[in-house]
CSV table of C-alpha atoms in Angstrom, one decimal:
chain,number,residue,atom,x,y,z
A,16,MET,CA,59.1,-64.9,-12.3
A,17,ALA,CA,61.5,-63.0,-10.0
A,18,LYS,CA,60.2,-59.7,-11.3
A,19,ARG,CA,56.6,-60.7,-11.0
A,20,GLY,CA,57.3,-61.8,-7.4
A,21,ARG,CA,58.8,-58.5,-6.6
A,22,LEU,CA,55.8,-56.6,-8.0
A,23,LEU,CA,53.4,-58.8,-6.1
A,24,ARG,CA,54.8,-57.7,-2.8
A,25,TYR,CA,53.5,-54.2,-3.6
A,26,ILE,CA,49.9,-55.4,-4.0
A,27,LEU,CA,50.0,-55.5,-0.2
A,28,GLY,CA,46.7,-55.3,1.7
A,29,ALA,CA,44.4,-56.3,-1.1
A,30,LEU,CA,45.9,-59.7,-1.7
A,31,VAL,CA,45.9,-60.5,2.0
A,32,LEU,CA,42.2,-59.6,2.3
A,33,VAL,CA,41.5,-61.9,-0.7
A,34,ALA,CA,41.9,-64.8,1.6
A,35,ALA,CA,38.6,-63.8,3.2
A,36,TRP,CA,36.8,-64.8,0.0
A,37,ASP,CA,39.0,-67.8,-1.0
A,38,GLY,CA,37.0,-70.2,-3.0
A,39,ILE,CA,34.7,-67.6,-4.7
A,40,SER,CA,35.2,-67.6,-8.5
A,41,VAL,CA,35.6,-63.8,-9.2
A,42,LEU,CA,35.7,-64.5,-12.9
A,43,ARG,CA,32.2,-66.1,-12.7
A,44,LEU,CA,30.8,-63.1,-10.9
A,45,HIS,CA,32.1,-60.1,-12.9
A,46,ALA,CA,28.8,-59.4,-14.7
A,47,ARG,CA,27.1,-58.7,-11.3
A,48,GLN,CA,29.3,-55.8,-10.1
A,49,ALA,CA,27.6,-53.0,-12.0
A,50,ALA,CA,24.4,-53.4,-10.1
A,51,LEU,CA,26.3,-53.3,-6.8
A,52,LEU,CA,27.8,-49.9,-7.3
A,53,PRO,CA,25.3,-47.0,-6.9
A,54,ALA,CA,25.8,-43.8,-8.8
A,55,ARG,CA,26.6,-42.0,-5.6
A,56,THR,CA,28.2,-43.5,-2.4
A,57,CYS,CA,28.3,-41.7,0.9
A,58,ALA,CA,29.6,-42.4,4.4
A,59,THR,CA,29.9,-40.6,7.7
A,60,THR,CA,33.5,-40.1,9.1
A,61,GLY,CA,35.5,-37.6,11.1
A,62,ASP,CA,34.1,-39.0,14.4
A,63,GLY,CA,30.6,-38.4,13.0
A,64,THR,CA,31.2,-34.8,11.9
A,65,LEU,CA,31.8,-35.2,8.1
A,66,ARG,CA,30.1,-36.9,5.2
A,67,VAL,CA,32.2,-38.2,2.3
A,68,CYS,CA,30.6,-38.8,-1.1
A,69,HIS,CA,31.8,-40.1,-4.4
A,70,THR,CA,29.9,-40.1,-7.7
A,71,ALA,CA,30.8,-42.9,-10.1
A,72,ALA,CA,30.9,-40.5,-13.0
A,73,ASP,CA,33.8,-38.6,-11.3
A,74,GLU,CA,36.5,-41.0,-12.5
A,75,GLY,CA,38.8,-41.5,-15.4
A,76,ILE,CA,42.1,-43.0,-16.6
A,77,TYR,CA,45.1,-40.9,-15.6
A,78,TYR,CA,47.8,-42.9,-17.3
A,79,ARG,CA,47.9,-46.1,-19.4
A,80,PRO,CA,51.4,-47.5,-19.6
A,81,ALA,CA,52.7,-49.6,-22.4
A,82,ALA,CA,52.1,-53.4,-22.1
A,83,TRP,CA,55.6,-54.0,-20.9
A,84,GLN,CA,55.6,-51.2,-18.3
A,85,VAL,CA,54.2,-50.8,-14.9
A,86,ALA,CA,52.9,-47.7,-13.1
A,87,TYR,CA,51.6,-47.3,-9.6
A,88,ASN,CA,52.2,-45.3,-6.4
A,89,THR,CA,51.2,-42.2,-8.3
A,90,GLN,CA,51.5,-39.0,-6.3
A,91,ILE,CA,50.4,-35.7,-7.8
A,92,ILE,CA,51.6,-32.4,-6.3
A,93,ALA,CA,49.9,-29.0,-7.0
A,94,LEU,CA,52.9,-26.6,-7.4
A,95,ASP,CA,52.8,-23.0,-6.4
A,96,ASP,CA,52.9,-21.8,-10.0
A,97,GLY,CA,49.7,-23.7,-11.1
A,98,ARG,CA,51.5,-26.7,-12.6
A,99,TYR,CA,51.2,-30.3,-11.4
A,100,ALA,CA,54.2,-32.6,-10.7
A,101,THR,CA,53.7,-36.3,-10.9
A,102,VAL,CA,56.0,-38.9,-9.4
A,103,LEU,CA,55.4,-42.7,-9.6
A,104,HIS,CA,56.8,-46.1,-9.5
A,105,GLY,CA,57.8,-47.5,-12.9
A,106,GLU,CA,59.3,-50.5,-14.6
A,107,ALA,CA,63.1,-50.8,-15.2
A,108,ARG,CA,64.4,-48.3,-17.7
A,109,ASP,CA,65.7,-50.5,-20.4
A,110,LEU,CA,63.5,-53.6,-20.0
A,111,PRO,CA,62.9,-54.2,-23.7
A,112,ALA,CA,66.6,-54.0,-24.6
A,113,TYR,CA,67.5,-56.2,-21.7
A,114,GLY,CA,64.9,-58.8,-22.5
A,115,ALA,CA,66.0,-58.9,-26.2
A,116,ALA,CA,69.6,-59.5,-25.2
A,117,THR,CA,69.1,-62.0,-22.4
A,118,HIS,CA,65.6,-63.5,-23.0
A,119,ARG,CA,64.8,-62.7,-19.4
A,120,LEU,CA,62.6,-60.2,-17.7
A,121,ARG,CA,64.9,-57.5,-16.1
A,122,PRO,CA,64.4,-57.0,-12.4
A,123,GLY,CA,64.5,-53.7,-10.8
A,124,ASP,CA,62.2,-50.7,-10.5
A,125,SER,CA,62.5,-47.0,-11.4
A,126,ILE,CA,61.1,-43.7,-10.4
A,127,LYS,CA,59.4,-41.6,-13.1
A,128,SER,CA,58.4,-38.0,-12.8
A,129,GLY,CA,57.3,-35.0,-14.9
A,130,VAL,CA,55.4,-31.7,-14.8
A,131,THR,CA,52.3,-30.6,-16.6
A,132,GLY,CA,49.8,-27.7,-16.9
A,133,GLY,CA,50.0,-24.1,-15.8
A,134,PRO,CA,47.8,-21.4,-14.3
A,135,HIS,CA,45.5,-21.4,-17.4
A,136,ASP,CA,45.2,-25.2,-17.6
A,137,PRO,CA,43.4,-26.3,-14.4
A,138,ALA,CA,42.2,-29.6,-16.0
A,139,ALA,CA,45.8,-30.8,-16.5
A,140,VAL,CA,45.6,-32.5,-13.2
A,141,TYR,CA,43.6,-35.2,-14.8
A,142,HIS,CA,46.3,-36.2,-17.3
A,143,VAL,CA,49.8,-37.6,-16.9
A,144,PRO,CA,52.6,-35.2,-17.9
A,145,GLY,CA,53.9,-35.5,-21.4
A,146,ASP,CA,57.5,-35.3,-20.2
A,147,LEU,CA,57.0,-38.2,-17.7
A,148,ASP,CA,60.3,-40.2,-17.9
A,149,TRP,CA,62.7,-42.3,-16.0
A,150,ARG,CA,64.7,-40.3,-13.4
A,151,ILE,CA,66.1,-42.9,-11.0
A,152,TRP,CA,66.8,-46.6,-11.9
A,153,GLY,CA,69.0,-49.5,-10.9
A,154,SER,CA,72.5,-50.5,-11.6
A,155,LEU,CA,73.4,-53.6,-13.7
A,156,THR,CA,77.1,-53.3,-13.0
A,157,ASP,CA,77.7,-52.4,-9.4
A,158,PRO,CA,76.9,-55.1,-6.8
A,159,HIS,CA,77.9,-52.7,-4.0
A,160,SER,CA,75.1,-50.3,-4.8
A,161,LEU,CA,71.8,-50.5,-2.9
A,162,LEU,CA,70.2,-50.1,-6.4
A,163,TYR,CA,71.9,-53.1,-7.9
A,164,ASP,CA,69.4,-55.2,-9.8
A,165,ARG,CA,70.6,-58.5,-11.2
A,166,PHE,CA,68.8,-61.8,-11.3
A,167,ASP,CA,70.5,-64.9,-12.7
A,168,PRO,CA,68.5,-68.1,-11.9
A,169,ALA,CA,70.9,-70.2,-14.0
A,170,THR,CA,73.8,-69.5,-11.7
A,171,SER,CA,73.7,-68.1,-8.2
A,172,GLY,CA,70.1,-67.0,-7.9
A,173,PRO,CA,69.0,-63.5,-7.0
A,174,SER,CA,71.9,-61.2,-6.1
A,175,GLY,CA,70.1,-57.9,-6.4
A,176,LEU,CA,66.4,-56.9,-6.6
A,177,SER,CA,66.4,-53.2,-6.4
A,178,GLY,CA,66.4,-50.1,-8.6
A,179,GLY,CA,64.4,-47.7,-6.5
A,180,GLY,CA,60.7,-47.8,-6.0
A,181,ASN,CA,57.6,-46.5,-4.1
A,182,PRO,CA,58.6,-42.8,-3.9
A,183,MET,CA,57.1,-40.5,-1.3
A,184,MET,CA,57.7,-36.8,-1.9
A,185,VAL,CA,57.4,-33.5,0.1
A,186,ARG,CA,59.0,-30.1,-0.1
A,187,GLY,CA,61.8,-29.2,2.3
A,188,ALA,CA,61.5,-26.9,5.3
A,189,ALA,CA,60.8,-23.2,4.9
A,190,GLY,CA,63.3,-21.6,2.5
A,191,ASP,CA,64.5,-24.9,1.1
A,192,PRO,CA,64.0,-25.0,-2.7
A,193,TYR,CA,64.2,-28.8,-3.0
A,194,PHE,CA,61.6,-31.5,-3.0
A,195,TYR,CA,62.7,-34.6,-1.1
A,196,VAL,CA,61.9,-38.2,-2.1
A,197,LEU,CA,62.1,-41.1,0.3
A,198,TYR,CA,62.0,-44.3,-1.6
A,199,LEU,CA,62.9,-48.0,-1.3
A,200,ALA,CA,65.9,-50.1,-2.2
A,201,VAL,CA,65.8,-53.9,-1.6
A,202,ALA,CA,69.0,-55.4,-0.3
A,203,SER,CA,70.0,-58.9,0.7
A,204,ASP,CA,72.4,-60.3,3.3
A,205,GLY,CA,75.7,-59.7,1.7
A,206,GLY,CA,74.4,-60.5,-1.8
A,207,ARG,CA,73.7,-64.2,-0.9
A,208,GLY,CA,70.0,-63.8,-1.8
A,209,GLU,CA,68.8,-65.6,1.3
A,210,ALA,CA,67.0,-62.8,3.1
A,211,TRP,CA,65.8,-59.4,1.9
A,212,ARG,CA,64.6,-56.2,3.4
A,213,ASN,CA,63.2,-52.9,2.1
A,214,ILE,CA,65.7,-50.2,2.9
A,215,LEU,CA,64.9,-46.4,2.9
A,216,VAL,CA,67.0,-44.2,0.6
A,217,GLU,CA,66.6,-40.6,-0.4
A,218,ALA,CA,66.8,-38.2,-3.3
A,219,ARG,CA,66.0,-34.6,-4.0
A,220,THR,CA,65.0,-32.4,-7.0
A,221,ARG,CA,64.2,-28.8,-7.9
A,222,ASP,CA,62.6,-29.4,-11.3
A,223,PHE,CA,61.4,-33.1,-11.3
A,224,LEU,CA,63.7,-33.8,-14.2
A,225,HIS,CA,67.1,-34.0,-12.5
A,226,TYR,CA,67.8,-35.7,-9.1
A,227,ASP,CA,70.5,-35.7,-6.5
A,228,LEU,CA,71.0,-38.9,-4.4
A,229,LEU,CA,71.8,-38.9,-0.7
A,230,GLN,CA,75.2,-40.6,-0.6
A,231,ARG,CA,78.3,-40.9,1.6
A,232,ASP,CA,81.7,-39.5,0.8
A,233,THR,CA,85.0,-41.3,1.5
A,234,ALA,CA,84.9,-39.9,5.1
A,235,ALA,CA,81.4,-41.5,5.5
A,236,ARG,CA,79.8,-38.0,5.6
A,237,SER,CA,76.4,-37.5,4.0
A,238,VAL,CA,76.6,-35.6,0.7
A,239,TRP,CA,74.2,-35.0,-2.2
A,240,VAL,CA,75.5,-36.3,-5.6
A,241,ALA,CA,73.8,-36.0,-9.0
A,242,PHE,CA,72.2,-39.3,-10.0
A,243,ALA,CA,74.7,-41.1,-12.2
A,244,GLY,CA,72.9,-44.2,-13.4
A,245,ASP,CA,75.0,-47.4,-12.9
A,246,ALA,CA,77.5,-45.4,-10.8
A,247,ALA,CA,74.9,-44.3,-8.2
A,248,ARG,CA,75.5,-45.6,-4.7
A,249,PRO,CA,72.8,-44.1,-2.4
A,250,ALA,CA,73.3,-44.2,1.3
A,251,ALA,CA,70.7,-45.8,3.6
A,252,VAL,CA,68.7,-43.4,5.7
A,253,VAL,CA,69.2,-43.7,9.4
A,254,ASP,CA,67.2,-42.3,12.4
A,255,THR,CA,68.3,-40.2,15.3
A,256,ALA,CA,69.5,-43.3,17.1
A,257,GLY,CA,71.7,-44.2,14.1
A,258,GLN,CA,69.6,-47.2,13.2
A,259,LEU,CA,68.9,-48.1,9.5
A,260,ILE,CA,65.3,-47.4,8.5
A,261,GLU,CA,64.5,-50.8,7.0
A,262,SER,CA,61.8,-53.6,7.2
A,263,ASN,CA,61.5,-55.1,10.6
A,264,HIS,CA,61.7,-58.6,9.3
A,265,PRO,CA,63.6,-60.1,6.3
A,266,ALA,CA,61.8,-62.0,3.6
A,267,ARG,CA,63.2,-65.2,2.0
A,268,VAL,CA,62.8,-66.4,-1.6
A,269,THR,CA,59.4,-68.2,-1.8
A,270,GLY,CA,59.5,-71.9,-2.3
A,271,PRO,CA,56.8,-74.4,-3.3
A,272,GLY,CA,53.8,-74.7,-1.1
A,273,ASP,CA,53.0,-70.9,-0.6
A,274,PRO,CA,49.5,-70.4,-2.0
A,275,HIS,CA,49.8,-66.5,-2.0
A,276,HIS,CA,53.2,-65.9,-3.6
A,277,PRO,CA,54.8,-67.4,-6.7
A,278,VAL,CA,57.9,-69.6,-6.3
A,279,GLY,CA,61.0,-67.4,-6.6
A,280,SER,CA,59.3,-64.3,-5.4
A,281,VAL,CA,60.6,-62.1,-2.5
A,282,ASN,CA,57.7,-60.7,-0.5
A,283,THR,CA,59.4,-57.9,1.4
A,284,GLN,CA,57.2,-55.7,3.5
A,285,GLY,CA,57.1,-52.3,5.1
A,286,VAL,CA,58.7,-48.9,5.1
A,287,PHE,CA,56.7,-47.0,2.5
A,288,GLY,CA,53.6,-44.8,2.9
A,289,SER,CA,53.4,-41.0,2.8
A,290,LEU,CA,54.9,-37.7,4.0
A,291,ALA,CA,53.2,-34.6,5.4
A,292,ARG,CA,54.7,-31.4,6.8
A,293,ILE,CA,52.9,-29.4,9.5
A,294,GLY,CA,54.7,-26.2,10.6
A,295,THR,CA,58.3,-27.2,11.3
A,296,THR,CA,57.5,-30.9,11.8
A,297,LEU,CA,57.6,-33.6,9.1
A,298,TYR,CA,55.5,-36.7,9.6
A,299,TYR,CA,56.4,-40.0,7.9
A,300,PHE,CA,53.7,-42.6,8.0
A,301,TYR,CA,54.3,-46.2,6.9
A,302,THR,CA,53.2,-49.8,7.7
A,303,ASP,CA,55.4,-52.7,8.8
A,304,GLN,CA,55.4,-55.9,10.8
A,305,ASP,CA,55.8,-55.8,14.6
A,306,PRO,CA,59.5,-56.2,15.4
A,307,ALA,CA,58.8,-58.8,18.0
A,308,VAL,CA,55.7,-60.6,16.6
A,309,PRO,CA,55.9,-60.7,12.7
A,310,THR,CA,52.2,-61.9,12.5
A,311,ARG,CA,51.1,-58.5,13.7
A,312,SER,CA,51.5,-55.3,11.7
A,313,HIS,CA,51.1,-51.6,12.6
A,314,LEU,CA,50.9,-48.1,11.1
A,315,TYR,CA,54.0,-46.3,12.2
A,316,VAL,CA,54.9,-42.7,12.3
A,317,ARG,CA,58.3,-41.0,12.5
A,318,THR,CA,58.8,-37.2,12.8
A,319,ALA,CA,61.7,-34.9,11.9
A,320,PRO,CA,62.4,-31.2,11.7
A,321,ASP,CA,63.6,-31.8,8.1
A,322,ILE,CA,64.9,-34.6,5.9
A,323,ALA,CA,67.6,-32.6,4.1
A,324,THR,CA,70.2,-34.1,6.4
A,325,ASN,CA,70.5,-37.8,7.2
A,326,GLY,CA,69.8,-38.9,10.7
A,327,ARG,CA,67.0,-36.5,11.6
A,328,LEU,CA,64.0,-38.9,11.6
A,329,SER,CA,62.8,-40.1,15.0
A,330,PRO,CA,62.6,-43.8,16.0
A,331,PRO,CA,59.2,-45.3,15.0
A,332,ARG,CA,56.0,-45.0,17.0
A,333,ALA,CA,53.1,-47.4,16.4
A,334,VAL,CA,49.8,-45.6,16.2
A,335,LEU,CA,47.4,-48.3,14.8
A,336,ASP,CA,47.1,-52.0,14.4
A,337,VAL,CA,46.5,-53.0,10.8
A,338,ALA,CA,46.1,-56.1,8.6
A,339,PRO,CA,49.4,-57.7,7.4
A,340,GLU,CA,50.9,-56.3,4.2
A,341,MET,CA,48.3,-53.4,4.2
A,342,LEU,CA,49.0,-50.1,2.4
A,343,ILE,CA,47.9,-47.0,4.2
A,344,ARG,CA,48.5,-43.4,3.1
A,345,VAL,CA,48.0,-40.6,5.5
A,346,ALA,CA,47.6,-37.0,4.4
A,347,ARG,CA,46.9,-33.8,6.3
A,348,ALA,CA,43.4,-32.5,5.5
A,349,ALA,CA,43.9,-28.7,6.0
A,350,GLY,CA,40.8,-26.7,6.8
A,351,THR,CA,38.3,-29.5,5.7
A,352,ALA,CA,35.6,-28.0,3.5
A,353,GLY,CA,32.8,-26.9,5.8
A,354,GLY,CA,34.1,-29.2,8.6
A,355,GLY,CA,36.2,-27.0,10.8
A,356,GLY,CA,40.0,-27.3,11.4
A,357,ASP,CA,42.7,-29.6,10.3
A,358,ARG,CA,42.4,-33.4,10.3
A,359,TRP,CA,44.2,-36.5,9.1
A,360,ALA,CA,42.8,-38.2,6.0
A,361,VAL,CA,43.5,-42.0,5.9
A,362,PHE,CA,43.4,-44.0,2.6
A,363,TYR,CA,43.5,-47.8,2.7
A,364,ASN,CA,42.7,-50.9,0.7
A,365,CYS,CA,39.3,-52.5,1.4
A,366,PHE,CA,36.3,-54.2,-0.1
A,367,ARG,CA,32.7,-52.9,-0.5
A,368,ARG,CA,31.5,-56.5,0.1
A,369,LEU,CA,32.7,-60.1,-0.2
A,370,ALA,CA,29.8,-61.9,-1.7
A,371,PRO,CA,30.5,-61.2,-4.5
A,372,PRO,CA,33.8,-59.5,-3.8
A,373,VAL,CA,34.2,-55.8,-4.9
A,374,SER,CA,37.6,-54.3,-4.4
A,375,ASP,CA,37.7,-50.6,-3.4
A,376,ILE,CA,39.7,-47.8,-1.6
A,377,CYS,CA,38.5,-46.6,1.7
A,378,LEU,CA,38.8,-43.0,3.1
A,379,GLN,CA,38.3,-41.9,6.7
A,380,TYR,CA,39.0,-38.5,8.3
A,381,THR,CA,40.0,-38.1,11.9
A,382,ARG,CA,38.3,-35.4,14.1
A,383,ASP,CA,41.6,-33.6,14.6
A,384,LEU,CA,45.4,-34.0,14.2
A,385,ALA,CA,45.8,-36.3,17.2
A,386,LEU,CA,47.8,-39.5,16.6
A,387,ASP,CA,46.1,-41.3,19.5
A,388,GLY,CA,42.8,-41.3,21.3
A,389,PRO,CA,39.2,-41.6,20.0
A,390,GLY,CA,39.4,-38.6,17.7
A,391,GLY,CA,42.8,-39.4,16.3
A,392,ILE,CA,44.3,-42.0,14.0
A,393,GLY,CA,44.6,-44.5,16.8
A,394,GLY,CA,40.8,-44.4,17.3
A,395,LEU,CA,39.9,-45.4,13.7
A,396,VAL,CA,38.2,-48.7,13.1
A,397,LEU,CA,39.2,-49.6,9.6
A,398,PHE,CA,36.8,-52.5,8.9
A,399,ASP,CA,33.3,-53.5,9.8
A,400,GLY,CA,32.8,-56.6,11.9
A,401,PRO,CA,35.4,-58.3,14.1
A,402,GLY,CA,39.1,-58.0,13.3
A,403,PHE,CA,40.4,-57.4,9.8
A,404,SER,CA,37.4,-58.5,7.8
A,405,GLY,CA,38.4,-56.4,4.8
A,406,VAL,CA,34.9,-55.0,4.4
A,407,SER,CA,34.2,-51.3,5.3
A,408,ARG,CA,31.3,-48.9,5.1
A,409,HIS,CA,34.0,-46.2,4.2
A,410,ALA,CA,34.6,-47.7,0.8
A,411,LEU,CA,34.3,-44.8,-1.8
A,412,GLY,CA,32.4,-46.8,-4.4
A,413,LEU,CA,35.1,-46.6,-7.1
A,414,THR,CA,34.1,-48.2,-10.4
A,415,GLY,CA,37.4,-48.3,-12.2
A,416,ASP,CA,37.5,-51.1,-14.9
A,417,ALA,CA,33.7,-51.7,-15.2
A,418,ALA,CA,34.4,-54.4,-17.9
A,419,ALA,CA,36.5,-56.5,-15.4
A,420,ALA,CA,33.9,-55.8,-12.7
A,421,GLY,CA,34.3,-58.2,-9.7
A,422,ALA,CA,37.5,-59.6,-11.1
A,423,SER,CA,39.4,-56.3,-10.8
A,424,LEU,CA,41.7,-55.3,-7.9
A,425,LYS,CA,42.4,-51.7,-6.8
A,426,ILE,CA,45.9,-51.2,-5.4
A,427,GLN,CA,48.5,-48.5,-4.6
A,428,GLN,CA,46.3,-45.5,-3.9
A,429,PHE,CA,47.8,-42.1,-3.6
A,430,TYR,CA,46.4,-38.5,-3.8
A,431,LEU,CA,46.8,-34.9,-5.0
A,432,SER,CA,48.6,-32.8,-2.4
A,433,THR,CA,50.2,-29.5,-1.7
A,434,PRO,CA,54.0,-29.3,-1.7
A,435,ALA,CA,53.7,-29.8,2.1
A,436,GLY,CA,51.7,-33.0,1.7
A,437,ALA,CA,48.3,-31.7,2.6
A,438,LEU,CA,45.2,-32.7,0.5
A,439,VAL,CA,44.3,-30.1,-2.0
A,440,ARG,CA,41.3,-30.0,-4.4
A,441,PRO,CA,41.5,-29.9,-8.2
A,442,ARG,CA,40.6,-26.4,-9.4
A,443,VAL,CA,37.8,-27.8,-11.6
A,444,ARG,CA,36.1,-31.1,-12.2
A,445,ALA,CA,37.2,-33.0,-15.3
A,446,ASP,CA,34.1,-31.8,-17.2
A,447,GLY,CA,34.8,-28.2,-16.3
A,448,GLY,CA,32.2,-28.1,-13.5
A,449,PRO,CA,32.6,-26.7,-10.0
A,450,ALA,CA,35.6,-28.1,-8.1
A,451,PRO,CA,35.1,-31.1,-5.8
A,452,THR,CA,35.1,-30.2,-2.1
A,453,GLY,CA,37.3,-33.2,-1.1
A,454,GLY,CA,40.2,-33.9,-3.4
A,455,LEU,CA,41.6,-36.3,-5.9
A,456,LEU,CA,43.1,-39.8,-5.5
A,457,THR,CA,44.8,-42.2,-7.8
A,458,TRP,CA,45.1,-46.0,-7.9
A,459,THR,CA,46.2,-48.7,-10.2
A,460,GLU,CA,43.6,-51.1,-11.5
A,461,LEU,CA,44.5,-54.7,-12.0
A,462,GLY,CA,42.2,-56.5,-14.5
A,463,ARG,CA,40.9,-60.1,-14.6
A,464,ASP,CA,44.4,-61.6,-14.7
A,465,TRP,CA,45.7,-59.2,-11.9
A,466,SER,CA,48.8,-58.5,-14.1
A,467,ILE,CA,50.6,-55.3,-13.2
A,468,PHE,CA,52.0,-54.9,-16.7
A,469,GLY,CA,50.1,-52.4,-18.7
A,470,ALA,CA,47.6,-51.9,-15.8
A,471,PRO,CA,46.1,-48.3,-16.0
A,472,VAL,CA,46.3,-45.7,-13.3
A,473,TYR,CA,42.8,-44.2,-12.6
A,474,TRP,CA,41.8,-40.9,-10.9
A,475,ALA,CA,38.7,-40.1,-8.9
A,476,VAL,CA,37.4,-37.1,-6.9
A,477,TRP,CA,35.2,-37.0,-3.9
A,478,ASP,CA,33.2,-34.4,-2.0
A,479,VAL,CA,33.2,-33.8,1.8
A,480,SER,CA,30.7,-31.8,3.8
A,481,PRO,CA,29.5,-31.4,7.4
A,482,GLU,CA,27.3,-34.2,8.6
A,483,ARG,CA,23.8,-33.0,9.4
A,484,PRO,CA,22.6,-34.0,12.9
């Protein structure tokens, strides 16, 4: 139950929006979804300057994990040599062995990565790398590590719920050969298991096979140390003010009476999203609760000249009010096809409609790279109707698991990017046809039972063009 509770906190915005159609039996309505999804779905965005379209045929399964594994938060990076690197959030490394020995589900998450393809294999982008494997995982022996992941309900309750999850990757500043990964640890108040927060930690890699962790030496100086399994003790990332980058509010273990979270779950929120580099400036976008009013949430941004040295990220700046527990990824859309200069592309959870409910992923472009104002991120209206209705005309029309239809849930969207975090198009369509003009996104599709275990990761492409007046 503890592990399931930890995974449920990553389902984020979609589950919050489910409350809007509470009482509707999605299982009774699944046969009706096919008729609700047209072959091609289009919407106007970019302050009225762009048209985004998705064809239902332009989808497929990217990765199907084993029944005891999870896979989500799947970022694909188009490398300079024509290969594709994938980094995603996975299940604990030795879950079957741990379960056989203890008869419990091991808590803790892991980061998996791998590389596929080459200059003569452009369609490799549609398939998970064959060498995808665990690269960073939690410690079962070191309670002083931020990656400690023990759970013993028979004795003291949760004392560690970490392992490393929800990675966000970008290449370092000019001349730096490393890719840097910001990811999450989950730590409690002195190990008592009473209040928990997401805490930002960091790693780096040159080959996506071997990682160094940002740690501190005996003099409390930041150093890079090769990941050492149970012996790894990552340092928390701090900002330029010396403050830990962590969830604004702690979460407590869920008790009886909460209709949205299982008893024993820990619904931590915030701190993960996406990274993009523009020139010499790194942008780190993420969602979290308002520090003063926990019932409000925002999309935040921090900036830095680089993240190779701890303490370079700026204090947070709120740029957009959002629904609680919502997941938003923001990418740079460099030289949008036929649509002029650079913009932000904003991906978020939404519904095509509520009666019957159809889960989807929404995409909007800004007019330019402004953070505020009517043409920037701050000017976006995420949902139709008043407040956070959950329904948006910007839904892409993703089909996903057609058999599950209205009972499925699309979560943890990410996208194909350049090493600098800008959207990039696949070189061809999956069938070998002309490349899409927009890009490629991924998401994890939860079926009728909404179980994350064994849930497949899908891909989809979209096209973007100037909107005709």
